[in-house]
PDB file of C-alpha atoms in Angstrom:
ATOM      1  CA  MET A  29      52.653 105.116  94.086  1.00 73.00           C
ATOM      2  CA  LEU A  30      49.202 106.694  94.158  1.00 72.00           C
ATOM      3  CA  GLU A  31      49.457 107.392  90.430  1.00 75.00           C
ATOM      4  CA  LEU A  32      50.402 103.746  89.841  1.00 74.00           C
ATOM      5  CA  GLY A  33      47.163 102.626  91.449  1.00 75.00           C
ATOM      6  CA  HIS A  34      48.280 101.944  95.017  1.00 73.00           C
ATOM      7  CA  PRO A  35      45.418 103.606  96.963  1.00 69.00           C
ATOM      8  CA  GLY A  36      47.312 103.837 100.246  1.00 69.00           C
ATOM      9  CA  GLY A  37      50.690 104.834  98.869  1.00 75.00           C
ATOM     10  CA  ILE A  38      53.519 103.471 101.015  1.00 85.00           C
ATOM     11  CA  GLU A  39      53.498 103.014 104.778  1.00 89.00           C
ATOM     12  CA  CYS A  40      57.099 103.426 105.893  1.00 93.00           C
ATOM     13  CA  THR A  41      58.951 103.337 109.214  1.00 94.00           C
ATOM     14  CA  VAL A  42      62.587 104.490 109.325  1.00 95.00           C
ATOM     15  CA  TYR A  43      64.918 103.154 112.034  1.00 95.00           C
ATOM     16  CA  ASP A  44      68.208 104.904 112.827  1.00 95.00           C
ATOM     17  CA  ASP A  45      69.755 105.891 116.150  1.00 93.00           C
ATOM     18  CA  ASP A  46      72.553 107.886 114.501  1.00 93.00           C
ATOM     19  CA  ARG A  47      72.814 111.668 114.636  1.00 94.00           C
ATOM     20  CA  VAL A  48      74.066 113.985 111.909  1.00 93.00           C
ATOM     21  CA  SER A  49      77.794 114.687 112.181  1.00 89.00           C
ATOM     22  CA  PRO A  50      79.744 117.461 110.402  1.00 86.00           C
ATOM     23  CA  THR A  51      81.171 114.971 107.877  1.00 80.00           C
ATOM     24  CA  ASN A  52      77.640 113.968 106.820  1.00 82.00           C
ATOM     25  CA  VAL A  53      77.014 117.473 105.479  1.00 84.00           C
ATOM     26  CA  GLY A  54      77.570 117.435 101.723  1.00 74.00           C
ATOM     27  CA  ARG A  55      77.960 113.658 101.503  1.00 74.00           C
ATOM     28  CA  GLN A  56      74.357 113.008 102.487  1.00 79.00           C
ATOM     29  CA  GLY A  57      71.165 115.052 102.362  1.00 81.00           C
ATOM     30  CA  PHE A  58      71.934 117.141 105.430  1.00 89.00           C
ATOM     31  CA  TYR A  59      72.866 120.767 106.145  1.00 91.00           C
ATOM     32  CA  PRO A  60      75.021 122.532 108.763  1.00 92.00           C
ATOM     33  CA  ASN A  61      72.009 123.322 110.956  1.00 94.00           C
ATOM     34  CA  ASP A  62      71.164 119.599 111.073  1.00 95.00           C
ATOM     35  CA  VAL A  63      74.327 118.591 112.956  1.00 95.00           C
ATOM     36  CA  GLY A  64      73.485 116.853 116.221  1.00 95.00           C
ATOM     37  CA  GLN A  65      69.923 115.919 115.282  1.00 96.00           C
ATOM     38  CA  TYR A  66      68.620 112.418 114.596  1.00 97.00           C
ATOM     39  CA  LYS A  67      68.904 111.448 110.929  1.00 96.00           C
ATOM     40  CA  ALA A  68      65.701 109.409 110.878  1.00 96.00           C
ATOM     41  CA  ALA A  69      63.580 112.206 112.340  1.00 96.00           C
ATOM     42  CA  LEU A  70      64.998 114.820 109.965  1.00 96.00           C
ATOM     43  CA  ILE A  71      64.516 112.755 106.816  1.00 95.00           C
ATOM     44  CA  VAL A  72      61.023 111.553 107.680  1.00 96.00           C
ATOM     45  CA  ASN A  73      59.797 115.002 108.740  1.00 96.00           C
ATOM     46  CA  ARG A  74      61.028 116.543 105.493  1.00 95.00           C
ATOM     47  CA  ILE A  75      59.416 113.864 103.337  1.00 93.00           C
ATOM     48  CA  ASN A  76      56.127 114.164 105.223  1.00 94.00           C
ATOM     49  CA  MET A  77      56.058 117.945 104.838  1.00 95.00           C
ATOM     50  CA  LEU A  78      57.010 117.865 101.155  1.00 92.00           C
ATOM     51  CA  MET A  79      54.875 114.940 100.014  1.00 87.00           C
ATOM     52  CA  GLY A  80      52.011 114.889 102.501  1.00 86.00           C
ATOM     53  CA  THR A  81      52.913 111.383 103.654  1.00 88.00           C
ATOM     54  CA  ASN A  82      52.522 109.957 107.129  1.00 91.00           C
ATOM     55  CA  TRP A  83      55.783 108.063 107.549  1.00 94.00           C
ATOM     56  CA  GLU A  84      57.201 107.294 110.997  1.00 95.00           C
ATOM     57  CA  ALA A  85      60.700 107.730 112.429  1.00 96.00           C
ATOM     58  CA  ARG A  86      62.158 105.653 115.240  1.00 95.00           C
ATOM     59  CA  THR A  87      65.439 106.873 116.689  1.00 95.00           C
ATOM     60  CA  SER A  88      66.587 103.397 117.670  1.00 93.00           C
ATOM     61  CA  ARG A  89      68.423 100.480 116.123  1.00 91.00           C
ATOM     62  CA  VAL A  90      66.834  97.377 114.716  1.00 91.00           C
ATOM     63  CA  ASN A  91      67.747  94.402 116.879  1.00 84.00           C
ATOM     64  CA  SER A  92      66.904  90.722 116.909  1.00 77.00           C
ATOM     65  CA  GLY A  93      63.778  91.492 118.945  1.00 80.00           C
ATOM     66  CA  SER A  94      62.405  94.112 116.551  1.00 85.00           C
ATOM     67  CA  ASN A  95      59.072  93.099 115.083  1.00 82.00           C
ATOM     68  CA  LEU A  96      59.595  93.349 111.328  1.00 90.00           C
ATOM     69  CA  HIS A  97      57.864  90.083 110.450  1.00 89.00           C
ATOM     70  CA  ALA A  98      54.753  91.770 109.050  1.00 89.00           C
ATOM     71  CA  ALA A  99      56.657  94.125 106.721  1.00 92.00           C
ATOM     72  CA  ASP A 100      56.220  93.586 102.987  1.00 92.00           C
ATOM     73  CA  LEU A 101      59.681  95.010 102.338  1.00 95.00           C
ATOM     74  CA  VAL A 102      62.637  95.802 104.595  1.00 95.00           C
ATOM     75  CA  ILE A 103      65.512  97.909 103.241  1.00 96.00           C
ATOM     76  CA  GLY A 104      68.808  97.705 105.094  1.00 95.00           C
ATOM     77  CA  CYS A 105      71.535 100.344 104.650  1.00 93.00           C
ATOM     78  CA  VAL A 106      73.979  99.442 107.407  1.00 90.00           C
ATOM     79  CA  ASP A 107      77.742  99.520 107.757  1.00 84.00           C
ATOM     80  CA  THR A 108      78.352  96.604 110.142  1.00 90.00           C
ATOM     81  CA  ARG A 109      77.870  92.869 109.866  1.00 92.00           C
ATOM     82  CA  ALA A 110      76.259  92.794 113.304  1.00 93.00           C
ATOM     83  CA  ALA A 111      73.544  95.215 112.156  1.00 93.00           C
ATOM     84  CA  ARG A 112      72.883  93.187 109.014  1.00 94.00           C
ATOM     85  CA  ARG A 113      72.606  90.020 111.105  1.00 94.00           C
ATOM     86  CA  ALA A 114      70.154  91.734 113.479  1.00 93.00           C
ATOM     87  CA  ILE A 115      67.902  92.657 110.546  1.00 94.00           C
ATOM     88  CA  LEU A 116      67.815  89.067 109.326  1.00 93.00           C
ATOM     89  CA  GLN A 117      67.110  87.798 112.845  1.00 92.00           C
ATOM     90  CA  SER A 118      64.194  90.224 113.116  1.00 92.00           C
ATOM     91  CA  LEU A 119      62.842  88.688 109.891  1.00 91.00           C
ATOM     92  CA  THR A 120      63.061  85.058 111.010  1.00 88.00           C
ATOM     93  CA  TYR A 121      59.330  84.589 110.456  1.00 88.00           C
ATOM     94  CA  GLY A 122      58.965  87.290 107.818  1.00 86.00           C
ATOM     95  CA  ARG A 123      57.254  86.554 104.517  1.00 86.00           C
ATOM     96  CA  GLY A 124      58.254  89.661 102.577  1.00 92.00           C
ATOM     97  CA  TYR A 125      61.437  90.893 100.899  1.00 94.00           C
ATOM     98  CA  TYR A 126      64.760  92.125 102.251  1.00 96.00           C
ATOM     99  CA  LEU A 127      66.771  94.584 100.138  1.00 96.00           C
ATOM    100  CA  ASP A 128      70.344  94.923 101.381  1.00 96.00           C
ATOM    101  CA  CYS A 129      72.491  97.892 100.370  1.00 96.00           C
ATOM    102  CA  GLY A 130      76.133  97.876 101.413  1.00 92.00           C
ATOM    103  CA  ASN A 131      79.432  99.364 100.345  1.00 89.00           C
ATOM    104  CA  ASP A 132      83.048  99.886 101.271  1.00 85.00           C
ATOM    105  CA  ALA A 133      85.501 102.418  99.831  1.00 84.00           C
ATOM    106  CA  ASP A 134      84.514 102.232  96.164  1.00 90.00           C
ATOM    107  CA  THR A 135      82.562  99.003  95.676  1.00 93.00           C
ATOM    108  CA  GLY A 136      79.228  97.754  96.925  1.00 93.00           C
ATOM    109  CA  GLN A 137      76.242  95.505  96.407  1.00 95.00           C
ATOM    110  CA  VAL A 138      72.468  95.666  96.216  1.00 96.00           C
ATOM    111  CA  ILE A 139      70.825  92.290  96.895  1.00 96.00           C
ATOM    112  CA  LEU A 140      67.066  91.661  96.843  1.00 96.00           C
ATOM    113  CA  GLY A 141      65.944  88.442  98.501  1.00 94.00           C
ATOM    114  CA  HIS A 142      63.088  86.926 100.412  1.00 93.00           C
ATOM    115  CA  ALA A 143      62.906  87.112 104.182  1.00 91.00           C
ATOM    116  CA  PRO A 144      64.091  83.933 105.953  1.00 88.00           C
ATOM    117  CA  GLY A 145      60.506  82.943 106.755  1.00 82.00           C
ATOM    118  CA  VAL A 146      59.742  82.243 103.098  1.00 83.00           C
ATOM    119  CA  GLY A 147      60.171  78.565 102.329  1.00 75.00           C
ATOM    120  CA  ALA A 148      60.559  76.747  99.042  1.00 76.00           C
ATOM    121  CA  GLY A 149      61.374  78.690  95.892  1.00 79.00           C
ATOM    122  CA  ARG A 150      62.569  81.836  97.645  1.00 85.00           C
ATOM    123  CA  PHE A 151      65.114  84.334  96.361  1.00 90.00           C
ATOM    124  CA  PRO A 152      68.368  84.180  98.369  1.00 93.00           C
ATOM    125  CA  HIS A 153      69.004  87.103 100.703  1.00 94.00           C
ATOM    126  CA  VAL A 154      72.417  88.666 101.244  1.00 95.00           C
ATOM    127  CA  GLY A 155      73.265  86.255 104.068  1.00 94.00           C
ATOM    128  CA  ASP A 156      72.608  83.269 101.809  1.00 94.00           C
ATOM    129  CA  LEU A 157      74.958  84.524  99.102  1.00 94.00           C
ATOM    130  CA  PHE A 158      77.587  86.136 101.343  1.00 93.00           C
ATOM    131  CA  PRO A 159      77.636  84.539 104.826  1.00 93.00           C
ATOM    132  CA  GLU A 160      80.689  86.611 105.738  1.00 93.00           C
ATOM    133  CA  LEU A 161      78.604  89.798 105.481  1.00 93.00           C
ATOM    134  CA  VAL A 162      76.424  88.693 108.412  1.00 93.00           C
ATOM    135  CA  ASP A 163      79.250  87.395 110.604  1.00 92.00           C
ATOM    136  CA  PRO A 164      79.900  89.985 113.371  1.00 90.00           C
ATOM    137  CA  ARG A 165      83.413  88.616 113.895  1.00 88.00           C
ATOM    138  CA  GLY A 166      84.449  90.404 110.722  1.00 86.00           C
ATOM    139  CA  ASP A 167      83.562  93.841 112.097  1.00 84.00           C
ATOM    140  CA  ALA A 168      86.675  94.029 114.280  1.00 79.00           C
ATOM    141  CA  ALA A 169      88.960  93.568 111.276  1.00 70.00           C
ATOM    142  CA  ASP A 170      87.056  95.944 109.008  1.00 65.00           C
ATOM    143  CA  GLU A 171      89.078  99.138 108.673  1.00 56.00           C
ATOM    144  CA  THR A 172      86.853 100.711 106.031  1.00 52.00           C
ATOM    145  CA  PRO A 173      85.357 103.873 107.552  1.00 50.00           C
ATOM    146  CA  SER A 174      81.636 104.287 107.790  1.00 52.00           C
ATOM    147  CA  CYS A 175      80.052 107.209 105.977  1.00 51.00           C
ATOM    148  CA  SER A 176      79.983 109.205 109.236  1.00 45.00           C
ATOM    149  CA  MET A 177      83.647 108.930 110.275  1.00 46.00           C
ATOM    150  CA  ALA A 178      85.902 111.970 110.119  1.00 50.00           C
ATOM    151  CA  ASP A 179      88.308 110.453 107.594  1.00 59.00           C
ATOM    152  CA  ALA A 180      85.598 109.150 105.275  1.00 58.00           C
ATOM    153  CA  LEU A 181      86.247 111.838 102.660  1.00 58.00           C
ATOM    154  CA  ARG A 182      89.859 110.718 102.383  1.00 64.00           C
ATOM    155  CA  LYS A 183      89.325 106.959 102.386  1.00 68.00           C
ATOM    156  CA  GLN A 184      85.915 106.530 100.775  1.00 74.00           C
ATOM    157  CA  SER A 185      84.608 107.590  97.377  1.00 77.00           C
ATOM    158  CA  LEU A 186      82.469 110.702  97.567  1.00 79.00           C
ATOM    159  CA  VAL A 187      79.737 109.158  95.401  1.00 86.00           C
ATOM    160  CA  ILE A 188      79.713 105.468  96.402  1.00 88.00           C
ATOM    161  CA  ASN A 189      76.625 105.940  98.598  1.00 87.00           C
ATOM    162  CA  GLN A 190      74.734 107.609  95.749  1.00 90.00           C
ATOM    163  CA  ALA A 191      75.848 104.930  93.271  1.00 93.00           C
ATOM    164  CA  ILE A 192      74.428 102.176  95.476  1.00 94.00           C
ATOM    165  CA  ALA A 193      71.247 104.160  96.174  1.00 94.00           C
ATOM    166  CA  VAL A 194      70.585 104.627  92.437  1.00 95.00           C
ATOM    167  CA  GLN A 195      70.757 100.872  91.792  1.00 95.00           C
ATOM    168  CA  ALA A 196      68.488 100.133  94.756  1.00 96.00           C
ATOM    169  CA  PHE A 197      65.990 102.788  93.690  1.00 95.00           C
ATOM    170  CA  ASN A 198      65.918 101.492  90.122  1.00 94.00           C
ATOM    171  CA  LEU A 199      65.289  97.935  91.324  1.00 94.00           C
ATOM    172  CA  LEU A 200      62.438  99.059  93.578  1.00 93.00           C
ATOM    173  CA  TRP A 201      60.936 101.332  90.929  1.00 92.00           C
ATOM    174  CA  THR A 202      60.902  98.466  88.425  1.00 92.00           C
ATOM    175  CA  MET A 203      59.276  96.148  90.957  1.00 91.00           C
ATOM    176  CA  PHE A 204      56.603  98.669  91.965  1.00 88.00           C
ATOM    177  CA  ARG A 205      55.860  99.735  88.393  1.00 88.00           C
ATOM    178  CA  THR A 206      55.816  96.347  86.640  1.00 90.00           C
ATOM    179  CA  GLY A 207      55.298  93.845  89.455  1.00 88.00           C
ATOM    180  CA  ARG A 208      58.499  91.997  88.588  1.00 90.00           C
ATOM    181  CA  VAL A 209      62.276  92.414  88.656  1.00 91.00           C
ATOM    182  CA  PRO A 210      64.791  91.503  85.924  1.00 90.00           C
ATOM    183  CA  PHE A 211      67.637  90.803  88.375  1.00 92.00           C
ATOM    184  CA  SER A 212      68.031  89.929  92.038  1.00 92.00           C
ATOM    185  CA  GLY A 213      70.740  92.498  92.608  1.00 94.00           C
ATOM    186  CA  PHE A 214      73.794  94.379  91.392  1.00 95.00           C
ATOM    187  CA  PHE A 215      77.487  94.741  92.110  1.00 96.00           C
ATOM    188  CA  VAL A 216      78.968  98.220  91.676  1.00 96.00           C
ATOM    189  CA  ASN A 217      82.681  98.944  91.206  1.00 95.00           C
ATOM    190  CA  LEU A 218      83.563 102.610  90.783  1.00 94.00           C
ATOM    191  CA  LYS A 219      87.251 101.854  90.187  1.00 92.00           C
ATOM    192  CA  THR A 220      86.527  99.859  87.047  1.00 94.00           C
ATOM    193  CA  GLY A 221      83.329 101.715  86.169  1.00 94.00           C
ATOM    194  CA  ARG A 222      81.416  98.445  85.982  1.00 94.00           C
ATOM    195  CA  THR A 223      77.967  97.492  87.238  1.00 94.00           C
ATOM    196  CA  SER A 224      77.214  93.769  87.125  1.00 95.00           C
ATOM    197  CA  PRO A 225      73.720  92.312  87.648  1.00 94.00           C
ATOM    198  CA  VAL A 226      72.945  89.194  89.675  1.00 93.00           C
ATOM    199  CA  PRO A 227      70.674  87.082  87.423  1.00 92.00           C
ATOM    200  CA  LEU A 228      67.392  85.602  88.601  1.00 91.00           C
ATOM    201  CA  ASP A 229      68.837  82.176  87.984  1.00 91.00           C
ATOM    202  CA  PRO A 230      69.325  79.303  90.458  1.00 91.00           C
ATOM    203  CA  SER A 231      72.472  78.252  88.587  1.00 92.00           C
ATOM    204  CA  ALA A 232      73.946  81.725  89.178  1.00 91.00           C
ATOM    205  CA  TRP A 233      73.017  81.568  92.865  1.00 92.00           C
ATOM    206  CA  ALA A 234      74.606  78.114  93.092  1.00 92.00           C
ATOM    207  CA  ARG A 235      77.970  79.667  92.204  1.00 91.00           C
ATOM    208  CA  PHE A 236      77.702  81.537  95.507  1.00 90.00           C
ATOM    209  CA  GLY A 237      76.890  78.297  97.324  1.00 89.00           C
ATOM    210  CA  PHE A 238      73.110  78.741  97.560  1.00 90.00           C
ATOM    211  CA  GLU A 239      70.695  75.983  96.608  1.00 86.00           C
ATOM    212  CA  VAL A 240      67.036  76.926  96.232  1.00 81.00           C
ATOM    213  CA  PRO A 241      64.977  75.128  98.918  1.00 77.00           C
ATOM    214  CA  LYS A 242      62.725  72.515  97.400  1.00 74.00           C
ATOM    215  CA  PRO A 243      59.122  71.922  98.431  1.00 71.00           C
ATOM    216  CA  ALA A 244      58.676  69.241 101.034  1.00 64.00           C
ATOM    217  CA  ALA A 245      57.630  65.960  99.489  1.00 61.00           C
ATOM    218  CA  ASN A 246      53.971  65.241 100.023  1.00 59.00           C
ATOM    219  CA  LYS A 247      53.450  61.891 101.580  1.00 50.00           C
ATOM    220  CA  LYS A 248      50.776  59.880  99.864  1.00 52.00           C
ATOM    221  CA  ALA A 249      47.788  59.354 102.025  1.00 47.00           C
ATOM    222  CA  ARG A 250      47.564  55.787 103.201  1.00 48.00           C
ATOM    223  CA  LYS A 251      44.546  54.083 101.752  1.00 47.00           C
ATOM    224  CA  SER A 252      42.022  52.833 104.254  1.00 41.00           C
ATOM    225  CA  PRO A 253      41.610  49.053 104.082  1.00 38.00           C
ATOM    226  CA  LYS A 254      38.428  47.901 102.473  1.00 38.00           C
ATOM    227  CA  THR A 255      36.031  46.325 104.895  1.00 32.00           C
ATOM    228  CA  SER A 256      32.829  44.434 104.470  1.00 31.00           C
ATOM    229  CA  ALA A 257      30.139  43.579 106.899  1.00 35.00           C
ATOM    230  CA  ALA A 258      27.459  40.936 106.786  1.00 34.00           C
ATOM    231  CA  LEU A 259      24.173  42.113 108.079  1.00 27.00           C
TER     232      LEU A 259
END
């Protein structure tokens, strides 16, 4: 980012209350000696030491009371609908972007949208396009293992997390480098080998049931009645 002309680089805060489990080793960027330690602290410390950055780690979950409104960009990589809903609630008055990354056994999505606080003309976020993905009632019926469960290697593709991360990284890199994005997201299906973009097109969003908010109509100012006075 410094080479692209961003004088301050990126200020980043990572939230995660999860600890490294044995099944994370090999599937994610962790090693046997990391087991039992907080993921957020490990990742941030390594990046800071390698790149000379000053990122922060918070070993806690984002909840509806988290203050993310001032963030320019929030990236969510969660495996429950309740967590995704909490992120959106923490962005109720946000004016930046929300990039959602989610997956199940061998499919997933990357959706870039505006925070809920943005009004007319905003990109739809994941909750606008897929309301079921922010409905916590669906968590109880979801039998797909998270990437930290013991049977994940048997039930979940070994590379689905990386496949989603590559699409998210490419979208962010394009946005940072050019100041624009060609698509508002991607669908990934490892079974069929297909990656399908989500066009930046209101008609495409309408197929998911989302209508772009229109600007509020400006009321014409009432003309003051002409008056005359005899002096």
